[in-house]
Short mmCIF file of C-alpha atoms in Angstrom, two decimals:
data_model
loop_
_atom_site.label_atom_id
_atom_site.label_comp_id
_atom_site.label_asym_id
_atom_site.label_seq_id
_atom_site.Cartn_x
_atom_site.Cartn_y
_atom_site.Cartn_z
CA UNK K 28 123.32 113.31 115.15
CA UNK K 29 122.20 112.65 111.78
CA UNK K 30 121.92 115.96 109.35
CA UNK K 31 118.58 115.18 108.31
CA UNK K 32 115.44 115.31 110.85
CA UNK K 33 113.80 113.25 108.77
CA UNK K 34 116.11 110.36 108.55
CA UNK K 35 114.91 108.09 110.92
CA UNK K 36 111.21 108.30 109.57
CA UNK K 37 113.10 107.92 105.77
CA UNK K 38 114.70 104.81 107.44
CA UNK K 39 111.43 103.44 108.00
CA UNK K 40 109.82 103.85 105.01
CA UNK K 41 112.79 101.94 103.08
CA UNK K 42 112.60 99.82 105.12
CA UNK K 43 108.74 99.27 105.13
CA UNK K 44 109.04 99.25 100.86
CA UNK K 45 111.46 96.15 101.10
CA UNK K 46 109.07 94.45 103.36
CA UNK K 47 106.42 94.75 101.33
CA UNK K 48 108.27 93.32 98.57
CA UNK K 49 108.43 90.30 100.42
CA UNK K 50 105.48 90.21 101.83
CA UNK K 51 104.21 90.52 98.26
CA UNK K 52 106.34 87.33 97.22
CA UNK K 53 105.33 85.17 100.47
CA UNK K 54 101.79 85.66 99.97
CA UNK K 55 101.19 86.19 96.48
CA UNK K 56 104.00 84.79 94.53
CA UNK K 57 103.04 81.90 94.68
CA UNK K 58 99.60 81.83 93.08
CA UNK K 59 98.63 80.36 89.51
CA UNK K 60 97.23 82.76 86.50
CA UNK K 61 93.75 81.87 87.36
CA UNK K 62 94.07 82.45 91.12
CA UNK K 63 95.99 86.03 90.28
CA UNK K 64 92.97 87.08 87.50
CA UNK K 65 89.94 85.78 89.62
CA UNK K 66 87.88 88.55 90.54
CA UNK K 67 85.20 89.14 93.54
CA UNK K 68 82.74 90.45 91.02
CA UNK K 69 82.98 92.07 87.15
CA UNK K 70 83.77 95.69 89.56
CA UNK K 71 86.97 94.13 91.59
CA UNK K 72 89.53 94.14 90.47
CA UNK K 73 91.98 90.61 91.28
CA UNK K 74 94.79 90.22 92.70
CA UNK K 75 97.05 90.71 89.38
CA UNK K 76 95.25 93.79 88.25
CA UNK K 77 95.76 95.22 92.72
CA UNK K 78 99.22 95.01 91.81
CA UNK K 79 99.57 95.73 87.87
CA UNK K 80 98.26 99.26 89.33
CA UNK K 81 100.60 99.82 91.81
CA UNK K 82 103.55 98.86 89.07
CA UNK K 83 101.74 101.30 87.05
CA UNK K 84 101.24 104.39 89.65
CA UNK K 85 104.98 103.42 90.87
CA UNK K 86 106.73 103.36 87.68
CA UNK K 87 106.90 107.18 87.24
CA UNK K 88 108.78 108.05 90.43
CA UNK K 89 111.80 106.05 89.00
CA UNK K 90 113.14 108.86 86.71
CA UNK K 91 111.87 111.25 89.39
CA UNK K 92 113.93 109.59 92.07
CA UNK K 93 116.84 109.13 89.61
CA UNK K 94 117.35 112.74 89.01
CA UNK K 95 117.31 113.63 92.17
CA UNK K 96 120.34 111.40 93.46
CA UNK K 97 121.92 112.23 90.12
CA UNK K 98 121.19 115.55 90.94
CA UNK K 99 120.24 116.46 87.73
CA UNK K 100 117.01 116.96 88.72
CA UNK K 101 115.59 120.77 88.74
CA UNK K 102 112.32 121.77 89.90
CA UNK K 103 110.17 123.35 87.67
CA UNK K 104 108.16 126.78 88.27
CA UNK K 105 104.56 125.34 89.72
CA UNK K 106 106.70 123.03 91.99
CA UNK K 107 108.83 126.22 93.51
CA UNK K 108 105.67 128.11 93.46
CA UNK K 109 102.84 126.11 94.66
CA UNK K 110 101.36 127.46 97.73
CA UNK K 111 99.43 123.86 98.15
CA UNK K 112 102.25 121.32 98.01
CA UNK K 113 101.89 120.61 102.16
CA UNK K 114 97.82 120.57 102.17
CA UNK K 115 97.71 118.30 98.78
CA UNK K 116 100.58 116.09 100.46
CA UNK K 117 98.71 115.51 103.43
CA UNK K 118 95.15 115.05 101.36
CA UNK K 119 96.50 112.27 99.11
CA UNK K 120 98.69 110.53 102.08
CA UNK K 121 94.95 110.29 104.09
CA UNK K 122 93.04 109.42 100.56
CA UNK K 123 95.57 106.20 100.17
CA UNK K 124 96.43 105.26 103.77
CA UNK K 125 94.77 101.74 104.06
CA UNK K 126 92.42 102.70 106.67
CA UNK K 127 90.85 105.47 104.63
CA UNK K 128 87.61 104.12 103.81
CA UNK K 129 87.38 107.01 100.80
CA UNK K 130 87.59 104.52 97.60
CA UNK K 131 89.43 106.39 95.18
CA UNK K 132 89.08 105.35 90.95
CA UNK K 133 92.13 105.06 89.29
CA UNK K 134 92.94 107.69 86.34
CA UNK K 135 92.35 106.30 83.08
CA UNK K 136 96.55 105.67 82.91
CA UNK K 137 96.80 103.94 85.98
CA UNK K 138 93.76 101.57 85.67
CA UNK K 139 94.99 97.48 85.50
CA UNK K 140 94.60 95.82 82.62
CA UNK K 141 90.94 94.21 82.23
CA UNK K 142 92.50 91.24 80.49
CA UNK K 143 94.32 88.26 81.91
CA UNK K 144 97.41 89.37 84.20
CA UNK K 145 100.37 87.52 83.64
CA UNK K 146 102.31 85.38 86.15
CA UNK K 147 104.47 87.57 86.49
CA UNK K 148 103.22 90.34 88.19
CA UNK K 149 104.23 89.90 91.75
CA UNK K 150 108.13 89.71 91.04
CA UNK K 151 107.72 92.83 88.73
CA UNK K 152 105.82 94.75 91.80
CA UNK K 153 108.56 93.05 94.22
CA UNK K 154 111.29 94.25 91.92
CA UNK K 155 110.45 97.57 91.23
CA UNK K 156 109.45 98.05 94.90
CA UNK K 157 113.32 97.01 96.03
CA UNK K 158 114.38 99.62 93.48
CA UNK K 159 112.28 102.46 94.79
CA UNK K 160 113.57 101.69 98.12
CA UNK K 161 117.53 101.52 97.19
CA UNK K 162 116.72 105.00 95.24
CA UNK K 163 114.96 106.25 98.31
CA UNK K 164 117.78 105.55 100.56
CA UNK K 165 120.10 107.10 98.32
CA UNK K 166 118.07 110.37 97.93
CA UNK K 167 118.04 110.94 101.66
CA UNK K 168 121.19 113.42 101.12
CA UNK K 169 118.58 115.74 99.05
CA UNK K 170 116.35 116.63 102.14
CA UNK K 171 113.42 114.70 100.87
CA UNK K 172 111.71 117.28 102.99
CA UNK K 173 112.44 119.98 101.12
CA UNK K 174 112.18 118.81 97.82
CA UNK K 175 108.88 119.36 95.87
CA UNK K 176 107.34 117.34 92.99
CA UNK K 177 105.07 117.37 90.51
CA UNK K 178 102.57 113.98 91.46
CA UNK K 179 102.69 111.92 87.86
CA UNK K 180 98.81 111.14 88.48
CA UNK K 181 97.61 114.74 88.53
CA UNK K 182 99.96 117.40 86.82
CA UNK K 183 98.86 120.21 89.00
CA UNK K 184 99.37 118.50 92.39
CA UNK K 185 102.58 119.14 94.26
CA UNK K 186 104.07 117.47 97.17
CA UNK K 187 107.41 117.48 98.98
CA UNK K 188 109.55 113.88 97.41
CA UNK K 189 108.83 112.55 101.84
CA UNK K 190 104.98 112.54 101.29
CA UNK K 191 105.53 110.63 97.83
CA UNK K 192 107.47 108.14 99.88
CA UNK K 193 104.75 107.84 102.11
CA UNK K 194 102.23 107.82 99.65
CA UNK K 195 104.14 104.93 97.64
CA UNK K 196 104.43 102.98 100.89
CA UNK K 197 100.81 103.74 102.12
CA UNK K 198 99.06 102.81 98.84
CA UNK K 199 101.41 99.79 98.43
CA UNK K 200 100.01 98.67 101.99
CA UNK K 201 96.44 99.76 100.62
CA UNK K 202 96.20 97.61 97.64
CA UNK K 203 97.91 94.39 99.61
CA UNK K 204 95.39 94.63 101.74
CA UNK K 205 92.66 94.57 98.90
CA UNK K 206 94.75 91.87 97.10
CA UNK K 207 94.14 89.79 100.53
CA UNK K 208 90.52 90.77 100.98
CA UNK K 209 90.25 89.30 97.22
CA UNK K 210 92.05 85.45 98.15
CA UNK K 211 89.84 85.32 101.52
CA UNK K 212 86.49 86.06 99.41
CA UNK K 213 84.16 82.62 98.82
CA UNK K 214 84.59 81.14 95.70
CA UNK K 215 88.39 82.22 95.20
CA UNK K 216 89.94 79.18 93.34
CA UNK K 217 91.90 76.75 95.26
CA UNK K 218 95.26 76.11 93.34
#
């Protein structure tokens, strides 16, 4: 029996974060610079900037997830404190599960770039995704359960290191799906 309750459900969400990696690259990776920057409307975004955000709101939990298999990661005072860290977890997993029909604007920092995406993009988001995952996996030994974090999109949010997993994974799903919506709209550019 494994040590941790919540391995199988960890096991998932690795796994879950690789697929969409290549689910990323099998759609998407395969588009031209126009296709990725065409947008809906001047308020959509395209399918470069759906995924220059999630690089962007991914990118922090690297060092996060770093010095917690290092474990040279210590919590600081409002994380070992916070009274809130289970309701805000479960507020911001709902508020970015694809189904939520809450749209949600990006914080100034994690907003795509209103220029021309380049080609790029996709292997970047595919690339950082696999290393999320392999840092994921090799976190499960700290109880992701039981460890809390500071979220890096709102300094006074907290939330055990599982519901930023599932919050990576649900608002990776999220913005695929709007990245989908935006190559099935009329008028997107055939290659």
């Amino acid at each position: 029996m494994s040590e941790n309750p919540t391995g199988g459900e960890l096991s998932s969400l690795v796994e879950e974060m690789r697929a969409l990696a290549g689910d990323a690259r099998a759609t998407f990776g395969g588009l031209v610079p126009a296709q990725l920057n065409w947008k809906p409307s001047a308020e959509q975004w395209s399918v470069g900037q759906c995924f220059e955000h999630l690089i962007k709101t991914n990118e922090p939990y690297v060092p996060i997830l770093e010095g917690v298999v290092s474990g040279g990661r210590r919590s600081g005072a409002w994380e070992r404190l916070s009274p809130l860290s289970g309701f805000w977890g479960k507020m911001v997993v709902r508020a970015v599960a694809p189904e939520s029909a809450r749209k949600i604007k990006a914080r100034s920092g994690f907003q795509p770039s209103s220029s021309s995406v380049d080609a790029g993009v996709v292997t970047r988001f595919a690339d950082l995704q696999h290393k999320l995952a392999e840092l994921m996996g090799r976190a499960e030994r700290a109880q992701p359960e039981k460890v809390v974090i500071t979220s890096p999109v709102a300094g006074f949010v907290t939330y055990s290191l599982l519901d930023a997993y599932r919050i990576i994974t649900l608002h990776g799903r999220r913005h695929f799906a709007q990245a989908r919506r935006v190559t099935e709209t009329e008028g997107f550019p055939n290659s």
